[in-house]
Amino acid sequence: MINDLINDLSASGEEQKALFNKAAEVKLNNVGNIVYLRGLIEMSNICEKDCYYCGIRKSNKNNIRYSLTLEEVIDLIRKAHNLGYGSVAIQTGEVSTKSFISKIEKIVRESKKITKNQIGITLSCGEQTEETYLRWFESGADRYLLRIETSSEDLYKKLHPYGNAYSHINRLKALESLKRINYQVGTGVMIGLPFQTLEDLSKDLLFMKEIDIDMCGMGPYIEHTQTPLYKYKDMLLPRSERLDLGLRMIALLRILMNDINIASTTALQTLDKYGRVRAILAGANVLMPNITPDKHKKDYNLYDNKPISNRNNEDELTELDQQMSLIGHKIGYFNQGNSMHYTAR
Ligand code: SAH
């Protein structure tokens, strides 16, 4: 199994095309040609952690820190709902103060209220206690996305400072808590990291299958000048190859887990203007347009050269809609787009 995966992960040319086609067929037969929207709200870049790869790590003093107010977030959700978004994803740096926990809770409750329970809510706010996860779930949050980043404990150690807050086991335990609470659980990895091998990536795929995730958000690693990992930039695959590797990961995951939700992530778009569309063709079925207010987008800089659209949300959606129809897909407006894998379970 591992060897087959490693082999597929190194596919190129015609072989790669065949892999994408197979994944497209599996997708069509299992989740169809509807693409669901999650309006991505980068709510805050304040972070207590110091991960070596991430531009919003607490030691990066060149960052302007911000946090949207409850009212600002609710306003964004109201607008997204009116535009036809069935779901939003709220992402933040990792903070676990009482006030942060209760702010998220209020946002979840209020969003459900103003949309008469119609909006689906994904949270992506890092590692929290089971009690916090439960509190947010009981307020109405539907899904939680916590990337394992890599399933290799060794590689994980290379990417994080030493300490309990960065233990791979704790991250796994957090995923278990989320499952126990019965969220739709998503995880994912960074692809093309320094020191990462195709064997690591194959094991990542098997890991996601084994813990039986409902959704996945994974994308290429992209270097950020103000981070410790930047010094290994010469070890990285060229950008176009990194993108293709990311697409092959998506295709293989679709073949392994035919009815989960797989996001076409922003990092793919950073490497190629059409990266997101190519991911949909390779098996992804979720798009996450960034609906964070323009004035803050540049400060949520996980990596360098993050694409910042200068169009308004409405125009961006029109463009995506056209791109999707060109490739025989339709956007599922006003549809939460819950994971079929979860519903079937
Ligand atoms: N703090 C939250 C979510 C915010 S970061 C959490 O820990 O889950 C969201 C994701 O961005 C991370 O999980 C990581 O996989 C990704 N990311 C961070 N830095 C990156 C980089 N340099 N290149 C690509 N992805 C990155």
XYZ file of C-alpha atoms and ligand atoms in Angstrom:
371
model
C 0.000 0.000 0.000
C 2.675 2.481 1.081
C 4.728 1.664 -1.994
C 1.760 2.164 -4.305
C 1.103 5.534 -2.727
C 4.740 6.599 -2.985
C 4.658 5.560 -6.609
C 1.490 7.571 -7.319
C 2.892 10.558 -5.454
C 5.817 10.620 -7.855
C 3.633 10.465 -10.965
C 4.158 13.038 -13.696
C 2.951 13.706 -17.246
C 0.419 11.164 -18.530
C 0.486 9.175 -15.306
C -0.385 12.230 -13.309
C -3.188 13.070 -15.719
C -4.588 9.555 -15.346
C -4.476 9.927 -11.548
C -6.391 13.214 -11.675
C -8.960 11.691 -14.035
C -9.507 8.735 -11.776
C -9.976 11.026 -8.760
C -12.425 13.167 -10.771
C -14.447 10.077 -11.604
C -14.495 8.879 -7.988
C -15.633 12.333 -6.940
C -18.400 12.510 -9.511
C -19.709 9.082 -8.545
C -19.708 9.820 -4.828
C -20.171 13.515 -4.085
C -21.145 14.814 -7.517
C -20.165 18.019 -9.285
C -21.420 20.496 -6.696
C -18.781 22.650 -5.051
C -19.590 24.070 -1.604
C -18.533 27.428 -0.289
C -16.958 28.325 3.038
C -16.452 32.048 3.450
C -13.075 32.226 5.153
C -12.928 34.736 7.993
C -9.418 35.271 9.308
C -10.694 36.610 12.577
C -7.455 37.228 14.426
C -3.714 36.800 13.892
C -2.898 36.990 17.590
C -1.171 33.737 18.464
C 0.355 32.263 21.591
C 2.354 29.736 19.602
C 5.677 29.919 17.860
C 5.585 27.307 15.094
C 8.721 27.519 12.943
C 6.865 27.668 9.611
C 4.136 30.155 10.353
C 4.205 33.900 9.701
C 1.786 34.756 12.510
C 3.957 33.026 15.158
C 4.221 35.100 18.290
C 7.926 35.939 17.796
C 7.302 37.643 14.483
C 7.442 41.242 15.655
C 6.995 42.640 12.148
C 3.361 41.712 12.142
C 0.551 44.131 12.831
C -1.722 42.197 15.162
C -5.493 42.523 14.886
C -8.644 40.911 16.094
C -12.042 41.525 14.520
C -14.797 42.531 16.906
C -17.854 40.389 17.421
C -19.899 42.935 15.490
C -17.475 42.902 12.556
C -17.587 39.106 12.337
C -21.375 39.008 12.524
C -21.567 41.639 9.825
C -19.332 39.540 7.542
C -21.459 36.463 8.181
C -24.677 38.327 7.437
C -23.246 39.554 4.130
C -21.926 36.118 3.206
C -25.285 34.537 3.971
C -27.035 37.091 1.761
C -24.614 36.332 -1.084
C -25.475 32.624 -0.947
C -22.723 31.206 1.223
C -24.041 28.108 3.019
C -21.123 28.037 5.449
C -18.337 30.111 6.900
C -15.011 29.085 8.398
C -13.659 31.134 11.268
C -9.902 30.873 11.608
C -7.647 32.423 14.228
C -4.225 32.205 15.758
C -4.199 30.075 18.867
C -5.404 31.844 21.996
C -7.112 30.237 24.956
C -8.042 33.099 27.246
C -11.475 33.162 28.838
C -12.474 36.214 26.833
C -11.460 34.594 23.538
C -13.380 31.418 24.346
C -16.526 33.321 25.195
C -16.185 35.597 22.160
C -16.167 32.598 19.823
C -19.146 31.162 21.644
C -21.101 34.391 21.231
C -20.204 34.630 17.556
C -21.400 31.090 16.910
C -24.693 31.637 18.735
C -25.365 34.981 17.095
C -24.578 33.706 13.575
C -26.995 30.847 13.970
C -29.606 33.247 15.282
C -29.386 35.854 12.540
C -29.422 33.204 9.796
C -32.212 31.137 11.395
C -29.785 28.247 11.785
C -29.029 28.240 8.077
C -25.336 29.042 8.156
C -22.897 26.163 8.710
C -19.952 27.053 10.927
C -16.454 25.618 10.813
C -14.038 26.651 13.526
C -10.275 26.523 13.123
C -8.844 27.998 16.297
C -6.124 25.534 17.174
C -5.698 23.288 20.181
C -8.155 23.896 22.994
C -9.352 21.832 25.931
C -12.120 19.299 25.390
C -14.288 21.480 27.596
C -13.829 24.443 25.248
C -14.477 22.336 22.163
C -17.660 21.080 23.814
C -18.778 24.571 24.737
C -18.387 25.765 21.155
C -20.131 22.672 19.812
C -23.060 23.194 22.143
C -23.315 26.801 20.975
C -23.890 25.466 17.473
C -20.521 25.043 15.743
C -20.789 22.249 13.169
C -17.231 21.471 12.168
C -13.691 21.836 13.404
C -10.537 21.918 11.355
C -7.282 21.096 13.112
C -4.429 20.113 10.890
C -2.093 17.472 12.218
C 0.451 19.332 10.001
C 2.354 16.049 9.541
C 1.616 12.569 10.831
C 5.336 11.987 11.403
C 6.251 12.701 14.994
C 9.899 13.205 13.989
C 9.105 15.779 11.349
C 6.608 17.481 13.667
C 9.415 17.935 16.185
C 11.580 19.622 13.576
C 8.801 22.117 12.825
C 8.005 23.161 16.382
C 9.781 24.406 19.481
C 10.333 21.992 22.317
C 7.560 21.716 24.906
C 4.206 20.383 25.902
C 2.293 22.927 23.854
C 3.902 21.410 20.767
C 3.580 17.731 21.512
C 2.395 15.631 18.601
C 0.493 13.421 21.017
C -1.475 16.377 22.354
C -2.446 17.346 18.838
C -3.683 13.806 18.242
C -5.583 13.921 21.525
C -7.229 17.171 20.463
C -8.439 15.471 17.274
C -9.796 12.614 19.370
C -11.677 15.064 21.598
C -13.255 16.666 18.555
C -14.390 13.268 17.307
C -15.778 12.297 20.696
C -17.841 15.472 20.801
C -19.171 14.586 17.368
C -18.038 17.546 15.303
C -17.528 17.023 11.620
C -13.783 16.737 12.002
C -11.240 17.915 9.510
C -7.499 17.669 9.481
C -4.729 18.098 6.968
C -1.034 18.508 6.401
C 1.438 20.834 4.775
C 2.884 19.434 1.586
C 6.454 19.933 0.426
C 7.996 20.815 3.789
C 11.749 20.726 4.219
C 12.830 17.215 5.351
C 9.476 15.726 4.288
C 9.632 12.561 2.181
C 7.071 10.922 -0.107
C 6.893 8.170 2.479
C 5.863 10.753 5.090
C 3.153 12.033 2.766
C 1.913 8.511 2.019
C 1.638 7.911 5.740
C -0.263 11.194 6.071
C -2.864 9.849 3.642
C -3.152 6.569 5.536
C -3.376 8.481 8.801
C -6.360 10.483 7.569
C -8.047 7.299 6.417
C -7.318 5.558 9.689
C -8.682 8.238 11.985
C -11.631 8.435 9.598
C -11.852 12.173 9.032
C -14.923 13.877 7.551
C -13.066 16.639 5.794
C -9.604 17.706 4.800
C -7.829 20.980 4.232
C -4.275 20.500 3.061
C -1.992 22.537 0.885
C 1.577 23.254 -0.094
C 4.006 24.637 2.427
C 5.107 28.109 1.374
C 8.099 29.776 2.954
C 7.850 32.974 4.986
C 10.949 35.171 5.308
C 10.297 36.048 8.968
C 10.275 32.459 10.225
C 13.010 30.054 11.390
C 12.144 27.484 8.708
C 13.005 29.989 5.975
C 16.663 29.032 6.179
C 15.836 25.694 4.534
C 14.230 27.286 1.492
C 16.854 25.785 -0.824
C 15.640 22.305 0.090
C 12.161 22.974 -1.288
C 10.691 21.722 -4.539
C 10.238 24.417 -7.186
C 6.803 26.007 -6.854
C 5.138 24.343 -9.835
C 6.301 20.909 -8.671
C 5.144 21.631 -5.145
C 1.735 22.556 -6.497
C 1.514 19.355 -8.544
C 2.507 17.306 -5.511
C -0.284 18.994 -3.558
C -2.747 18.119 -6.313
C -1.605 14.494 -6.334
C -2.175 14.367 -2.567
C -5.731 15.628 -3.086
C -6.371 13.118 -5.867
C -5.094 10.188 -3.801
C -7.080 11.213 -0.756
C -10.243 11.410 -2.871
C -9.590 7.895 -4.128
C -8.945 6.633 -0.570
C -11.898 8.449 1.007
C -14.512 8.902 -1.658
C -17.259 10.758 0.247
C -15.379 13.245 2.437
C -15.187 16.991 1.844
C -11.833 18.144 0.502
C -10.993 21.833 0.368
C -9.191 23.563 -2.418
C -6.983 25.759 -0.213
C -5.609 29.269 -0.577
C -2.001 28.075 -0.568
C -2.680 26.285 -3.873
C -3.798 29.552 -5.367
C -0.624 31.230 -4.123
C 1.477 28.914 -6.250
C -0.694 29.211 -9.356
C -3.484 31.563 -10.356
C -5.573 28.547 -11.333
C -4.391 26.326 -8.469
C -7.819 26.269 -6.843
C -9.556 25.291 -10.063
C -6.987 22.586 -10.741
C -7.624 21.186 -7.252
C -11.344 20.931 -7.997
C -10.449 18.993 -11.136
C -8.212 16.710 -9.075
C -10.897 15.759 -6.544
C -11.582 18.685 -4.190
C -15.204 19.793 -3.660
C -14.985 22.800 -1.338
C -13.895 26.372 -2.095
C -12.938 28.836 0.604
C -13.071 32.394 -0.724
C -11.456 34.787 1.711
C -14.058 37.246 3.004
C -11.829 38.886 5.641
C -11.980 42.709 5.413
C -9.327 43.947 2.953
C -7.536 46.061 5.523
C -6.612 42.957 7.557
C -5.971 40.379 4.834
C -2.321 41.324 4.483
C -1.725 40.892 8.226
C -2.933 37.297 8.269
C 0.288 36.358 6.552
C 0.868 32.684 7.264
C 3.312 32.669 4.341
C 4.773 35.063 1.788
C 2.833 36.274 -1.263
C -0.577 35.268 -0.052
C -2.993 36.196 -2.834
C -5.028 39.253 -1.948
C -7.832 39.868 -4.357
C -8.631 43.499 -5.025
C -12.141 42.645 -6.143
C -15.084 42.751 -3.795
C -16.568 39.497 -2.507
C -19.452 39.633 -4.928
C -17.248 39.962 -8.002
C -14.933 37.236 -6.780
C -17.859 34.906 -6.401
C -19.062 35.704 -9.913
C -15.611 34.857 -11.253
C -15.469 31.584 -9.328
C -18.938 30.718 -10.544
C -17.792 31.187 -14.147
C -14.625 29.175 -13.570
C -16.668 26.348 -12.084
C -19.170 26.211 -14.946
C -16.305 26.112 -17.431
C -15.147 22.866 -15.840
C -18.632 21.352 -15.524
C -19.160 22.137 -11.853
C -21.816 24.109 -10.001
C -21.595 26.080 -6.796
C -23.995 24.872 -4.100
C -25.418 28.216 -3.028
C -27.331 28.414 0.250
C -26.276 24.860 0.986
C -24.225 24.048 4.090
C -22.519 21.261 2.193
C -22.036 18.979 5.161
C -19.690 16.050 4.798
C -21.536 13.066 3.327
C -19.068 10.861 5.126
C -20.275 12.308 8.419
C -23.956 12.076 7.576
C -23.527 8.444 6.577
C -21.785 7.594 9.827
N -4.025 28.330 14.771
C -4.905 27.456 14.069
C -5.202 27.806 12.648
C -4.445 28.910 11.989
S -3.109 28.476 10.951
C -4.447 26.033 14.190
O -3.404 25.758 14.765
O -5.149 25.152 13.709
C -3.880 27.500 9.726
C -2.962 26.578 8.973
O -2.086 27.301 8.132
C -2.023 25.746 9.807
O -2.671 24.627 10.322
C -0.912 25.400 8.829
O -1.108 24.121 8.256
C -1.059 26.455 7.729
N 0.208 27.197 7.567
C 0.889 27.902 8.491
N 2.051 28.363 7.987
C 2.107 27.939 6.710
C 3.058 28.069 5.658
N 4.199 28.731 5.845
N 2.774 27.497 4.470
C 1.618 26.836 4.274
N 0.704 26.660 5.221
C 0.930 27.201 6.434
